[in-house]
Structure formats: C-alpha cells, structure tokens
Amino acid sequence: MKIATFNINGIGARLPRLLEWLEETKPDVACLQELKAPDERFPEMEIRAAGYSAIWHGQKSWNGVAILAREGLDLVETQRGLPNDPDPSHSRYIEAAVGGVIVGGLYLPNGNPQPGPKFDYKLAWFEALLERAQTLFASEQPVVLAGDWNVIPTDHKDDIWDARRMADDALSQPESRAAFRRLIHAGWTDAIRAIHPRGPVYTFWDYTMNAWARDAGFRIDHLLLSPAAADRLADAGVDRDTRGKEKASDHAPVWAVLR
DNA sequence: ATGCCTCGCACAGCGAGA
C-alpha cells in the first residue's frame, strides 16, 4: 500500500496538478494539506472522477487537510481535529482507518516569527499531536502520521541546503526539533530516513530566490510509522518532478510503501 | 536587512506561507 502526503498550497489553484499527480503516481492513500478552502469548495466530484473517495476538514483561506483513498479501499474517519487542540478554529488534523492502517494527516503550524505567540502555538499544537500519537502508538496498530510537519529535523546538508540561512526560522529551532525527536525516541520511524539514511532529500523549495533551480530546499514533509507499520516498510521517496512543473506547489509529494 | 513568489480574498493590496 502506497501512502503519500502532499502540501498542495491551495486546492483551487492546484487541482489540475493534483489530478495529474494522482493519475501518474497512483497512491492508494493521499494526505493533502493547505486546501485553503472551506468544506463546500472541496472538489469532491473531480476527486471521485479521478478514482478516489475523500474526507476533508476545510477552512476558509488557510490550512485545511484531507485524506484520499483509492476506489475499493474503505475510508473510515476516526478523528477530525486533534483532541485538546489549542485552537480548534484551525483545520490541521484529520485521521482515518484505511486498508487496515490508521492514517493521520497533519499540517503543523509554521510558527514564524519566533519567538512569539505563533511559535508558542506551534509548540502547543505539537504537544497535542504528541498526545494523540501516544494514544495511537499504544493501540499497537499500524499507524502512519503523514503531513507537513514544518520541522527540518537536522542542520545537516541532507535535510537543508544551508542551515545558516534558516537558523532563526521556526522550522529549525531546537524546541521544534526536540518535539519531533521525541516521537523518534518513542519508537516512531521516519520513513524517508529509514530508506535513505544519507544524502539530500528535500521536500520544499521556496518560490523565491530561484530556489528550485538552485536545489535550495529542505525537508519538512514527513511520514512517521508506528512499529507495526515500520515492520512493513518497503520503500519511500519524494516525487521531485512534481515540484518542477508549471503552477507547482512549493512542496513535493512524499510517499512510503507498506507491504 | 529586505524582497525575491504564490495563494486566497476580493477586486487593492495585504496576511500568510516557509
């Protein structure tokens, strides 16, 4: 089963690219972030015509998450919004049981500028996610937490093209990284690094600064696997080509295959 | 140090993204 995550940066502007990507890469499950649309503007008909059922948690202008499942797979919502979400007005989490796997689709707050209230919110939201992750972990089911985590795990060139340029950014702060690392220490597996232990693997390239052409990117979109899911991990990667197309999102899709 | 670009909203230019 191939599970992907893709921050599309606007379902309205990105729908043609999204449909093209679904057709080309055929994920079984796709977590989407940054719909930037209220529930009633989710293009359910077009998604269904592409061969996918969907659940979504929209919001006007900002945030918004969805989970798509290929026809034939039962998609059963298990959570909408995080329990103990510090600000439920943000639509940042949706979770479903699909194909025997629990899939949590998340859009972690960016947190800039830091320090400040937005960074505090990022850390508070992370705490609520850690609680949910602990509950899911304890279930001993195969679980995949997939999304835009807005955390660059390390300063290594393998995760970021130039750590100094991002030193003051919320994405690379020690507090953000510590929260991410707590999941790794608790036994969650970073699918990309399990398959590609070394070498640059970027998932985001800024629209500005000619970042894509210079490969000035970093890694913030992750799939974290519970032990029962990690035992089945066969492959993982980034659909870099998607970032190079016209009218592309600034994120590329990331995926993992479970046996 | 700032803007570089893009999105949504709404129809100008701004907030937000990362």
Coordinates of N, CA and C in Angstrom, one line a residue, chain A residues 1 27-29 47-48 50-54 68-76 97-100:
Chain A
M1 N 0.8 -1.2 0.0 CA 0.0 0.0 0.0 C 0.9 1.2 0.0
P27 N -1.2 6.8 -5.8 CA -1.1 6.4 -4.4 C -2.4 5.7 -4.0
D28 N -2.3 4.8 -3.1 CA -3.5 4.2 -2.5 C -4.2 5.2 -1.5
V29 N -3.4 5.9 -0.8 CA -3.9 6.9 0.2 C -3.1 8.2 0.0
I47 N -12.4 14.7 -7.7 CA -11.6 13.7 -7.0 C -12.2 12.3 -7.2
R48 N -13.5 12.3 -7.1 CA -14.2 11.0 -7.3 C -14.0 10.5 -8.7
A50 N -11.5 11.0 -10.5 CA -10.2 10.5 -10.6 C -10.0 9.1 -10.0
G51 N -11.0 8.6 -9.3 CA -10.9 7.3 -8.7 C -10.7 7.3 -7.3
Y52 N -11.0 8.4 -6.6 CA -10.7 8.4 -5.1 C -11.9 8.9 -4.3
S53 N -12.1 8.2 -3.2 CA -13.0 8.8 -2.2 C -12.2 9.7 -1.3
A54 N -12.9 10.5 -0.5 CA -12.2 11.5 0.3 C -12.9 11.9 1.5
L68 N -7.4 11.1 0.9 CA -8.0 10.5 -0.3 C -7.6 9.0 -0.2
A69 N -8.6 8.2 -0.7 CA -8.3 6.7 -0.7 C -8.8 6.2 -2.1
R70 N -8.0 5.4 -2.7 CA -8.3 4.8 -4.0 C -9.6 4.0 -3.9
E71 N -10.3 4.0 -5.0 CA -11.6 3.2 -5.1 C -11.3 1.8 -4.7
G72 N -12.2 1.3 -3.8 CA -12.1 -0.1 -3.4 C -11.5 -0.2 -2.0
L73 N -10.9 0.9 -1.5 CA -10.4 0.9 -0.1 C -11.4 1.6 0.7
D74 N -11.8 1.0 1.8 CA -12.7 1.7 2.8 C -12.0 2.8 3.5
L75 N -12.6 3.9 3.6 CA -12.0 5.1 4.2 C -13.0 5.5 5.4
V76 N -12.6 5.2 6.6 CA -13.4 5.5 7.7 C -12.8 6.5 8.7
A97 N -9.1 5.3 9.3 CA -8.7 3.9 9.1 C -8.9 3.5 7.6
V98 N -7.9 3.1 7.0 CA -8.0 2.7 5.6 C -7.0 1.6 5.3
G99 N -7.6 0.5 4.7 CA -6.8 -0.7 4.3 C -6.1 -1.3 5.5
G100 N -6.7 -1.2 6.7 CA -6.0 -1.8 7.9 C -5.0 -1.0 8.5

